[in-house]
Coordinates of C-alpha atoms in Angstrom, one line a residue:
M1 CA 103.1 58.1 208.7
M2 CA 99.5 59.4 208.8
H3 CA 100.7 62.6 207.1
I4 CA 102.3 60.5 204.2
L5 CA 99.1 58.5 203.7
R6 CA 96.9 61.6 203.6
L7 CA 99.3 63.2 201.1
I8 CA 99.1 60.1 198.8
R9 CA 95.3 60.0 199.0
T10 CA 95.1 63.7 198.2
R11 CA 97.3 63.2 195.1
I12 CA 95.2 60.3 194.0
D13 CA 92.0 62.3 194.4
D14 CA 93.5 65.2 192.4
R15 CA 94.5 62.8 189.7
E16 CA 91.0 61.2 189.5
R17 CA 89.4 64.7 189.4
G18 CA 91.7 65.6 186.5
I19 CA 90.8 62.5 184.6
A20 CA 87.1 63.2 185.2
M21 CA 87.5 66.7 183.9
V22 CA 89.2 65.5 180.8
M23 CA 86.4 63.0 180.2
V24 CA 83.8 65.7 180.7
I25 CA 85.5 68.0 178.3
G26 CA 85.9 65.2 175.8
M27 CA 82.3 64.3 176.0
T28 CA 81.3 67.9 175.6
V29 CA 83.4 68.3 172.5
L30 CA 82.0 65.0 171.1
L31 CA 78.4 66.0 171.7
S32 CA 79.0 69.5 170.3
G33 CA 80.5 67.9 167.2
L34 CA 77.4 65.7 166.8
V35 CA 75.2 68.7 167.2
V36 CA 77.2 70.7 164.7
A37 CA 77.2 67.7 162.3
G38 CA 73.5 67.3 162.8
I39 CA 72.8 70.9 162.0
A40 CA 75.1 70.7 158.9
Y41 CA 73.5 67.6 157.7
G42 CA 70.0 69.0 158.2
T43 CA 71.0 72.3 156.5
G44 CA 72.6 70.3 153.6
A45 CA 69.6 68.0 153.2
A46 CA 67.3 71.0 153.2
R47 CA 69.4 72.6 150.5
Q48 CA 69.5 69.4 148.5
S49 CA 65.8 69.0 148.9
Q50 CA 65.3 72.5 147.6
R51 CA 67.6 71.8 144.7
D52 CA 65.7 68.6 143.9
Q53 CA 62.5 70.5 144.1
N54 CA 63.8 73.2 141.8
W55 CA 65.3 70.5 139.4
S56 CA 61.9 68.8 139.1
S57 CA 60.0 72.1 138.8
A58 CA 62.3 73.3 136.0
L59 CA 61.5 70.1 134.0
A60 CA 57.8 70.6 134.7
A61 CA 58.1 74.2 133.5
A62 CA 59.7 72.9 130.2
Y63 CA 56.8 70.6 129.7
A64 CA 54.4 73.5 130.4
G65 CA 56.1 75.4 127.6
I66 CA 55.4 72.6 125.1
E67 CA 51.8 72.4 126.2
E68 CA 51.3 76.1 126.0
Y69 CA 52.8 76.2 122.5
E70 CA 50.4 73.4 121.4
S71 CA 47.5 75.4 122.7
R72 CA 48.5 78.4 120.6
L73 CA 48.7 76.1 117.5
A74 CA 45.2 74.8 118.2
N75 CA 43.8 78.3 118.4
D76 CA 45.7 79.6 115.4
L77 CA 46.7 77.2 112.6
G78 CA 49.1 79.7 111.3
Y79 CA 51.1 80.0 114.5
F80 CA 53.8 77.7 113.2
A81 CA 55.2 80.8 111.3
Y82 CA 55.9 82.6 114.6
G83 CA 59.2 82.4 116.4
N84 CA 62.4 84.3 117.2
P85 CA 64.5 84.2 114.1
A86 CA 67.6 85.2 116.2
A87 CA 67.2 82.0 118.4
P88 CA 70.1 79.6 117.8
F89 CA 67.8 76.6 117.5
S90 CA 65.8 78.4 114.8
A91 CA 68.8 79.0 112.5
T92 CA 67.6 76.6 109.7
S93 CA 64.2 78.2 109.5
A94 CA 65.0 81.8 110.6
A95 CA 64.0 83.2 107.2
R96 CA 60.5 81.9 107.6
L97 CA 59.9 83.0 111.2
T98 CA 58.6 86.3 112.6
L99 CA 57.9 87.5 116.1
P100 CA 54.3 88.2 116.9
S101 CA 53.7 91.8 117.9
G102 CA 51.3 94.0 119.8
A103 CA 48.7 92.3 121.8
S104 CA 49.9 89.0 120.3
A105 CA 53.4 89.3 121.6
N106 CA 54.7 86.1 123.3
P107 CA 57.2 86.4 126.2
A108 CA 58.2 82.8 125.6
F109 CA 60.2 83.9 122.5
G110 CA 62.6 85.9 124.7
L111 CA 66.4 85.6 124.4
G112 CA 69.4 86.4 126.5
P113 CA 69.8 87.8 130.1
S114 CA 67.5 90.7 129.3
G115 CA 65.0 88.7 127.4
T116 CA 61.5 87.7 128.6
W117 CA 60.3 84.4 130.1
A118 CA 56.7 83.3 130.2
N119 CA 55.3 82.4 133.6
V120 CA 53.9 78.9 134.3
A121 CA 50.2 79.3 135.1
G122 CA 49.5 78.9 138.8
S123 CA 53.1 79.2 139.9
A124 CA 52.9 82.8 140.9
G125 CA 56.0 83.5 138.9
A126 CA 58.1 80.9 140.6
A127 CA 58.4 78.8 137.5
Q128 CA 59.0 80.1 133.9
F129 CA 59.7 78.9 130.4
R130 CA 60.9 80.1 127.0
Y131 CA 61.0 78.2 123.7
E132 CA 62.5 78.2 120.3
V133 CA 61.0 76.9 117.0
D134 CA 62.5 75.0 114.2
S135 CA 59.9 74.9 111.3
S136 CA 62.3 73.6 108.6
R137 CA 60.5 70.2 108.4
F138 CA 57.0 71.7 108.6
Y139 CA 57.1 72.5 104.9
I140 CA 57.9 68.9 104.1
D141 CA 56.0 66.7 106.5
G142 CA 54.1 68.9 108.8
T143 CA 56.4 68.4 111.8
L144 CA 57.6 71.3 114.1
R145 CA 60.5 70.9 116.4
L146 CA 60.3 72.9 119.7
R147 CA 63.1 73.4 122.2
S148 CA 61.5 74.4 125.5
T149 CA 63.6 75.5 128.6
G150 CA 62.0 75.6 132.0
R151 CA 63.4 77.7 134.9
A152 CA 62.7 77.4 138.7
G153 CA 64.7 78.5 141.7
G154 CA 68.1 78.8 139.9
E155 CA 67.8 75.6 137.9
T156 CA 67.1 75.2 134.2
R157 CA 66.2 72.1 132.1
T158 CA 65.5 71.8 128.4
I159 CA 63.3 69.4 126.3
V160 CA 63.3 69.1 122.5
A161 CA 60.0 67.8 121.2
D162 CA 58.7 66.9 117.7
I163 CA 55.1 68.3 117.4
K164 CA 53.2 66.7 114.5
Q165 CA 49.9 67.5 112.9
K166 CA 47.3 64.9 113.8
G167 CA 45.5 63.7 110.7
F168 CA 44.3 60.9 108.5
I169 CA 47.6 59.0 108.5
D170 CA 47.3 58.5 112.3
F171 CA 45.1 55.6 111.2
L172 CA 45.6 52.6 109.0
Y173 CA 42.0 52.8 108.0
F174 CA 39.9 56.0 108.1
T175 CA 36.4 56.5 106.7
D176 CA 33.8 59.2 106.8
Y177 CA 30.9 57.0 105.8
E178 CA 30.6 53.2 106.2
V179 CA 28.6 52.8 102.9
M180 CA 29.7 52.3 99.3
D181 CA 30.2 55.4 97.2
P182 CA 27.1 55.7 95.0
Q183 CA 29.2 57.2 92.2
A184 CA 31.9 54.5 92.3
L185 CA 30.4 52.5 89.5
N186 CA 28.1 55.3 88.1
P187 CA 29.7 58.8 88.3
T188 CA 26.4 60.3 87.1
S189 CA 24.5 58.9 90.1
T190 CA 22.6 61.5 92.1
A191 CA 22.0 59.2 95.1
D192 CA 22.8 60.9 98.4
C193 CA 24.7 58.5 100.7
A194 CA 26.6 61.1 102.6
I195 CA 24.5 60.2 105.7
H196 CA 25.9 58.8 108.9
Y197 CA 24.1 55.9 110.6
Y198 CA 23.3 58.0 113.6
D199 CA 21.9 60.9 111.6
A200 CA 19.0 59.2 109.9
A201 CA 16.2 56.7 110.6
S202 CA 17.1 54.9 107.4
R203 CA 19.7 54.9 104.6
S204 CA 18.4 51.7 103.0
H205 CA 19.1 53.1 99.6
C206 CA 22.8 53.0 100.4
S207 CA 25.0 49.9 100.3
T208 CA 26.5 49.3 103.8
I209 CA 29.9 47.6 103.8
F210 CA 30.5 45.3 106.7
F211 CA 33.6 44.1 108.4
G212 CA 33.5 40.3 108.2
G213 CA 35.5 37.1 108.9
A214 CA 38.1 37.8 106.2
D215 CA 39.0 41.2 107.6
V216 CA 42.1 41.8 109.8
I217 CA 43.1 45.4 110.5
N218 CA 46.6 45.5 111.7
G219 CA 46.7 49.1 113.0
P220 CA 44.6 52.0 114.3
L221 CA 41.2 52.6 112.7
H222 CA 38.7 55.5 112.9
T223 CA 35.3 56.0 111.3
N224 CA 33.1 59.1 111.6
D225 CA 30.2 56.6 111.1
A226 CA 29.0 53.5 113.0
L227 CA 31.2 50.5 112.5
Q228 CA 29.1 47.6 111.3
T229 CA 30.1 43.9 111.4
N230 CA 28.7 40.6 110.3
G231 CA 31.5 38.2 111.2
P232 CA 34.5 37.7 113.3
A233 CA 36.6 40.5 112.0
R234 CA 39.8 41.2 114.0
F235 CA 40.9 44.7 114.9
N236 CA 44.5 44.6 116.1
G237 CA 44.9 48.3 116.9
K238 CA 43.1 51.1 118.5
V239 CA 39.6 51.6 117.2
T240 CA 37.6 54.9 117.5
T241 CA 34.3 56.1 116.1
A242 CA 32.1 59.2 116.2
Y243 CA 29.1 56.9 116.9
K244 CA 27.9 56.7 120.5
A245 CA 25.6 53.8 121.2
A246 CA 22.7 54.3 123.6
S247 CA 24.0 51.3 125.5
G248 CA 26.6 48.6 125.0
A249 CA 29.5 48.7 122.7
N250 CA 29.9 51.5 120.2
Y251 CA 29.4 49.4 117.0
V252 CA 26.5 47.7 115.2
R253 CA 26.6 43.9 114.9
S254 CA 24.3 42.7 112.1
G255 CA 24.9 39.0 112.5
G256 CA 27.5 36.4 112.6
T257 CA 30.2 35.9 115.2
A258 CA 31.2 38.9 117.2
P259 CA 34.4 40.8 116.1
T260 CA 37.5 40.8 118.2
F261 CA 39.0 44.1 119.5
Y262 CA 42.6 44.1 120.7
I263 CA 42.0 46.9 123.2
A264 CA 39.2 46.3 125.7
G265 CA 36.4 48.8 125.6
D266 CA 36.9 49.6 121.9
P267 CA 35.5 51.2 119.8
Q268 CA 36.0 54.3 121.8
S269 CA 33.7 57.2 120.9
I270 CA 35.5 60.5 120.0
A271 CA 34.7 63.6 118.0
T272 CA 34.2 63.6 114.2
I273 CA 37.4 64.2 112.1
G274 CA 36.4 66.5 109.3
M275 CA 37.3 65.8 105.7
P276 CA 38.4 68.8 103.5
A277 CA 36.3 69.6 100.5
T278 CA 39.1 69.2 97.9
N279 CA 42.8 68.6 97.7
S280 CA 43.4 72.0 96.0
Q281 CA 45.6 73.0 99.0
I282 CA 48.3 70.7 97.6
K283 CA 48.1 72.4 94.1
K284 CA 49.3 75.6 95.8
E285 CA 52.7 73.9 96.3
T286 CA 53.4 74.3 92.6
R287 CA 53.1 78.1 92.6
S288 CA 56.3 80.0 92.3
D289 CA 55.0 83.4 93.5
L290 CA 54.5 82.4 97.2
P291 CA 58.1 82.1 98.6
A292 CA 57.0 82.5 102.2
E293 CA 54.5 79.7 102.0
V294 CA 56.1 77.6 99.2
P295 CA 59.9 78.0 99.6
V296 CA 60.6 75.1 97.2
T297 CA 58.0 74.4 94.5
G298 CA 56.7 71.0 93.4
C299 CA 55.6 70.1 89.9
L300 CA 52.3 70.7 88.1
Y301 CA 51.2 68.4 85.2
T302 CA 48.1 68.9 83.1
G303 CA 45.8 66.3 81.7
P304 CA 46.2 62.5 81.8
T305 CA 49.7 61.8 83.2
K306 CA 51.6 58.5 83.6
I307 CA 54.4 58.2 86.2
T308 CA 56.6 55.1 86.5
F309 CA 59.1 55.0 89.4
H310 CA 62.6 53.5 89.0
D311 CA 64.6 52.1 91.9
N312 CA 67.5 54.5 91.3
G313 CA 65.6 57.6 92.4
Q314 CA 64.2 58.6 89.0
M315 CA 60.8 58.5 87.4
T316 CA 59.5 58.5 83.8
V317 CA 56.7 61.1 83.3
I318 CA 54.3 61.1 80.3
S319 CA 52.2 64.3 80.2
P320 CA 51.4 65.5 76.7
W321 CA 49.0 68.3 77.6
T322 CA 51.4 70.0 80.0
K323 CA 52.7 73.5 79.0
A324 CA 54.0 75.0 82.4
T325 CA 55.0 73.0 85.4
N326 CA 55.0 76.0 87.8
T327 CA 52.5 78.8 87.8
T328 CA 51.8 82.2 89.4
G329 CA 48.6 83.8 90.6
T330 CA 45.4 82.2 91.7
S331 CA 44.3 82.0 88.0
D332 CA 47.6 80.5 86.9
T333 CA 48.0 83.3 84.4
T334 CA 51.7 82.9 83.9
G335 CA 54.1 80.0 84.4
T336 CA 57.5 78.5 84.0
A337 CA 59.0 75.0 83.4
P338 CA 61.8 74.3 85.8
A339 CA 64.2 71.6 84.7
K340 CA 63.5 69.4 87.8
C341 CA 59.9 68.8 86.5
G342 CA 60.8 67.9 83.0
T343 CA 60.5 69.6 79.6
P344 CA 57.0 70.2 78.2
G345 CA 56.5 69.2 74.6
A346 CA 57.8 66.8 72.1
S347 CA 61.4 66.8 73.4
G348 CA 60.4 65.8 76.9
L349 CA 57.1 65.1 78.7
A350 CA 55.3 64.4 75.3
A351 CA 58.2 62.6 73.6
K352 CA 57.1 59.7 71.3
T353 CA 58.5 56.5 69.8
G354 CA 56.4 56.1 66.7
S355 CA 52.9 56.8 67.7
V356 CA 53.3 55.9 71.4
F357 CA 54.1 58.5 74.0
T358 CA 57.3 57.6 76.0
G359 CA 57.8 60.8 78.0
Q360 CA 60.9 61.9 79.9
R361 CA 62.9 60.3 82.7
I362 CA 63.8 62.8 85.5
N363 CA 65.0 62.7 89.0
I364 CA 62.2 62.3 91.6
P365 CA 61.5 65.8 93.2
Q366 CA 62.6 64.9 96.7
N367 CA 60.3 66.0 99.6
L368 CA 58.0 67.8 97.1
V369 CA 54.6 67.2 95.5
V370 CA 53.4 66.4 92.0
Y371 CA 49.9 67.7 91.2
V372 CA 48.0 66.6 88.1
Q373 CA 45.2 68.9 87.1
N374 CA 42.4 68.8 84.5
V375 CA 43.1 70.5 81.2
P376 CA 41.9 74.1 82.0
S377 CA 39.3 75.7 79.8
V378 CA 39.5 79.2 81.4
A379 CA 40.9 81.9 79.2
G380 CA 44.2 83.3 80.3
N381 CA 45.3 80.2 82.1
V382 CA 48.9 79.3 81.1
N383 CA 47.9 75.7 80.6
T384 CA 44.6 76.3 78.7
T385 CA 44.4 74.6 75.4
S386 CA 42.3 75.5 72.3
G387 CA 40.7 72.4 70.9
S388 CA 43.4 69.7 70.9
T389 CA 46.4 72.1 70.8
T390 CA 49.2 71.3 73.1
P391 CA 53.0 72.0 73.1
T392 CA 53.4 69.2 70.6
G393 CA 50.7 70.6 68.2
S394 CA 47.9 68.1 68.9
V395 CA 46.8 65.2 71.1
T396 CA 44.6 62.6 69.5
C397 CA 42.4 60.7 71.9
P398 CA 40.4 57.5 71.1
S399 CA 36.7 57.5 71.7
G400 CA 36.2 57.0 75.5
G401 CA 39.8 57.1 76.3
N402 CA 43.0 59.2 76.6
A403 CA 46.1 59.6 74.6
I404 CA 48.5 57.7 76.9
G405 CA 47.1 54.3 76.5
Y406 CA 43.9 53.9 78.5
P407 CA 41.7 52.0 78.1
M408 CA 44.3 49.4 77.2
T409 CA 43.9 47.1 74.1
D410 CA 40.7 44.9 74.4
E411 CA 39.7 46.6 77.7
T412 CA 36.1 47.4 78.3
A413 CA 36.0 50.7 80.2
P414 CA 34.2 50.1 83.6
F415 CA 32.0 53.2 83.1
S416 CA 31.7 56.1 80.7
G417 CA 34.3 58.8 81.4
A418 CA 36.6 56.4 83.3
Y419 CA 39.5 57.6 81.1
G420 CA 38.6 61.2 80.1
C421 CA 40.8 62.6 77.3
R422 CA 41.4 65.9 79.3
N423 CA 41.0 64.7 82.8
G424 CA 43.5 65.3 85.6
D425 CA 44.1 61.5 86.0
V426 CA 47.4 60.0 87.1
F427 CA 48.5 56.5 86.4
V428 CA 51.3 55.3 88.7
Q429 CA 53.4 52.3 89.5
G430 CA 57.0 51.2 90.1
T431 CA 59.7 51.1 92.8
L432 CA 60.1 54.4 94.6
K433 CA 63.4 55.6 95.9
G434 CA 62.7 58.9 97.7
N435 CA 60.0 60.9 99.4
M436 CA 57.1 62.6 97.5
T437 CA 53.3 63.0 97.3
I438 CA 51.2 62.7 94.2
A439 CA 47.8 64.3 94.0
S440 CA 45.2 64.5 91.3
E441 CA 42.3 66.7 90.5
N442 CA 40.4 63.7 89.3
Y443 CA 41.4 60.0 89.6
I444 CA 44.5 58.1 90.7
Y445 CA 45.0 54.7 89.1
V446 CA 47.5 52.3 90.7
T447 CA 48.4 50.4 87.6
G448 CA 50.9 47.9 89.1
D449 CA 52.8 47.3 92.4
I450 CA 54.1 50.4 94.2
R451 CA 57.0 49.4 96.4
Y452 CA 59.6 51.2 98.4
S453 CA 63.3 50.6 97.5
N454 CA 64.1 51.1 101.2
S455 CA 61.1 50.6 103.5
G456 CA 62.8 52.6 106.3
E457 CA 63.6 55.7 104.2
D458 CA 61.2 56.0 101.3
M459 CA 57.7 57.4 101.6
L460 CA 54.8 58.1 99.3
G461 CA 51.5 59.9 99.5
L462 CA 48.7 59.4 97.0
V463 CA 45.9 62.0 97.3
G464 CA 43.0 61.8 94.8
N465 CA 40.4 64.5 94.8
N466 CA 38.1 61.7 93.4
A467 CA 38.6 57.9 93.7
V468 CA 41.9 56.1 94.0
W469 CA 41.6 53.0 91.9
V470 CA 43.5 49.7 92.0
Y471 CA 43.7 49.1 88.3
N472 CA 42.0 45.8 87.3
P473 CA 41.0 46.0 83.6
M474 CA 38.6 43.5 82.2
R475 CA 37.4 42.5 78.7
V476 CA 33.6 42.0 78.8
T477 CA 32.1 39.7 76.2
T478 CA 28.5 38.7 75.8
S479 CA 27.3 35.6 74.0
W480 CA 23.6 35.0 74.0
S481 CA 22.7 35.4 77.6
T482 CA 26.1 34.7 79.0
T483 CA 28.5 37.5 80.0
T484 CA 32.2 36.7 80.4
Y485 CA 34.8 38.8 82.2
T486 CA 38.4 38.2 81.4
A487 CA 41.2 39.8 83.4
L488 CA 43.7 41.6 81.2
L489 CA 46.5 41.8 83.7
S490 CA 48.6 38.7 84.2
G491 CA 49.6 37.4 87.5
S492 CA 47.9 37.9 90.9
N493 CA 48.2 39.9 94.0
R494 CA 48.9 43.6 94.3
R495 CA 51.1 45.6 96.7
I496 CA 50.9 49.3 97.5
D497 CA 53.4 51.0 99.8
A498 CA 51.8 54.4 100.4
A499 CA 49.6 56.7 102.4
I500 CA 46.4 56.8 100.4
L501 CA 43.6 59.4 100.6
S502 CA 40.5 59.9 98.5
V503 CA 39.0 63.3 99.5
A504 CA 35.6 63.2 97.9
H505 CA 35.1 59.5 97.1
T506 CA 36.8 56.1 97.8
F507 CA 39.7 53.7 97.5
M508 CA 38.6 50.6 95.8
V509 CA 39.4 47.9 93.2
Q510 CA 38.2 48.5 89.7
N511 CA 35.9 45.7 88.6
Y512 CA 36.0 44.3 92.1
N513 CA 32.9 42.1 91.5
R514 CA 33.8 40.7 88.1
G515 CA 35.9 37.8 86.9
S516 CA 37.6 35.6 89.5
A517 CA 39.7 36.0 92.6
R518 CA 42.9 38.0 92.0
G519 CA 44.8 37.1 95.1
T520 CA 45.7 39.5 98.0
L521 CA 45.8 43.3 98.0
T522 CA 48.6 44.3 100.4
V523 CA 48.7 47.9 101.6
N524 CA 51.6 49.0 103.8
G525 CA 50.8 52.5 104.9
A526 CA 47.4 54.1 105.6
I527 CA 44.0 54.4 103.8
G528 CA 41.7 57.4 104.2
Q529 CA 38.4 57.8 102.2
K530 CA 35.1 59.5 102.3
F531 CA 33.2 56.3 101.5
R532 CA 34.1 52.7 102.1
G533 CA 35.4 51.0 98.9
P534 CA 35.0 47.3 98.2
V535 CA 38.0 45.4 96.9
G536 CA 36.4 42.0 96.3
T537 CA 33.5 39.6 97.0
G538 CA 33.4 36.3 98.8
S539 CA 32.2 34.4 101.7
G540 CA 34.0 34.2 105.0
A541 CA 37.8 34.0 104.3
S542 CA 37.3 32.7 100.7
M543 CA 37.3 35.3 97.9
T544 CA 35.2 34.9 94.7
T545 CA 36.2 38.0 92.8
G546 CA 38.8 40.8 93.3
Y547 CA 41.2 40.8 96.2
G548 CA 41.4 39.7 99.8
K549 CA 42.8 42.4 102.2
D550 CA 46.2 42.5 103.9
Y551 CA 46.4 46.0 105.4
N552 CA 49.3 47.0 107.6
Y553 CA 50.1 50.3 109.3
D554 CA 53.3 52.1 108.5
E555 CA 54.4 52.9 112.1
R556 CA 56.5 55.8 110.8
F557 CA 53.3 57.8 110.3
R558 CA 53.0 58.2 114.0
Y559 CA 55.8 60.8 113.9
T560 CA 56.2 61.9 110.2
A561 CA 54.2 62.1 107.0
P562 CA 54.7 62.2 103.2
P563 CA 55.4 65.7 101.9
K564 CA 52.4 68.1 102.2
F565 CA 50.0 65.3 102.9
L566 CA 46.5 66.6 103.4
S567 CA 45.3 67.3 106.9
P568 CA 41.7 67.4 108.4
V569 CA 39.7 70.6 108.3
T570 CA 40.3 71.0 112.0
T571 CA 43.9 70.3 112.7
T572 CA 45.3 69.5 116.1
Y573 CA 48.9 68.8 117.1
G574 CA 50.5 66.3 119.4
V575 CA 54.0 65.4 120.6
S576 CA 55.3 62.4 118.7
V577 CA 58.9 62.4 120.1
W578 CA 60.6 64.2 122.9
I579 CA 64.0 64.0 124.7
E580 CA 65.8 66.0 127.4
V581 CA 69.0 67.7 126.4
E582 CA 71.6 69.9 128.0
P583 CA 70.0 73.2 129.2
A584 CA 69.8 75.7 126.3
F585 CA 69.9 78.7 128.8
R586 CA 71.5 79.4 132.1
P587 CA 69.2 80.6 135.0
D588 CA 70.3 84.2 134.1
G589 CA 69.0 83.7 130.6
S590 CA 72.3 83.6 128.9
V591 CA 73.0 80.8 126.3
S592 CA 74.6 77.8 127.9

């Protein structure tokens, strides 16, 4: 009996020990699995962390490429012509791109697995970039497109950025001097008012123009001078100035209620933005002997020229002095007359109905420029005239006027030489359907409303070497001691959709201080000028003569510009638009 009990106990003990062994083995396997899983997770997380780091570094390297290219543009304004013509992204502009060579060679222009990459500064070669250039829009609106690919630790990422020249159209309102142009009403004046407030103890001989209670600026503003106010003007955009006050705000308040600035701390003091001496750079766009710089020529007209836009994409051009609309050589010794610019002479640009010039209707030269020059007097120039000889035989000008109708009937010219018979003046109005820039060697007269047919697609630049006038003709009569001013244009208000720039003078209303109030001058675009130009007179928000202001910034100018619009003498570039796209290159350099 005892033997049987001992045997049973032994079997039970053996069974318990077996169960315990199974449990120990099971726990060991479980713990081992957890350890293995922990190691695997840790290894995977480390790898993922490294991938995330490489992913972020590749994007940073792509950004670095864009910034490096911008710095090259800043140091060499002609760098836009460099690029790898074999790059896929450069196909539309390959003919105008060349690779820099020798000491100027750029590793960022590399292509393919054997091609070079540029190292990101400070990365010890761990991060690199290469980029491709599309300059096809540069010759139209000054915009370059750059595709930059960054590489880091086996990852690549690509950004496409639009790089735009910074210039006068970055501002709704730009001035060099906050005083009236001394030659605005008297072109023979020798008064020197090209003096900044902060550069002289006094400029009392100049007429300072103040921002007052009737002024609302709905967009960015910059002046190289000191902003001066005498009332509650409102600035609803970024305001900058080259003036730095010794203390307090960077503007001069001459009385009245303080102005309102939308951005706290404005005006911000920044460097001067230099005005070019002339707009002759635009005239180069009408030369046919510079295919690398001017792949598609614009149109050159000579002498007083009238342009009327039509909302179907056409314009009527009257230009009786014109002989050649494209020229060659710096002295314009030879020339041609491409059909797109109209036909010089009596069958086209100088066509008449009776004694009145009616001109020719042509398609608007899309994405190009029109330049109106003075009638040359230099021997050998293809557009030089002898006496009054033109393609039509002769042009007869009235005393103190031109042959195309200015001054108008009963108009008293605002000053001598306002409508010179042989001046490079352009008279423009109408509804524009298209994109173009009009520049003049002398004056631009806005003779009626200028409107866009489509405000989202159409774009116009007006660049006068001298003043840009809002046409406001008057008849002046004197009886005894009383002088009466009678406006000759019916209706009121005036609207201008355009980027406006007067290089050497001003943008202002003709006869701004005569007659009675004319309503509101609406500008949708941008205004740049050397001197401030008055558009009316009045007190507070009430106008007595001329026009009240309604100026609004065309937001499209933040990322694009009218064709060949003039840039400051010191040009910088900035990214206006960017977007990440699929990588252009694999980590080994091959095309994705």
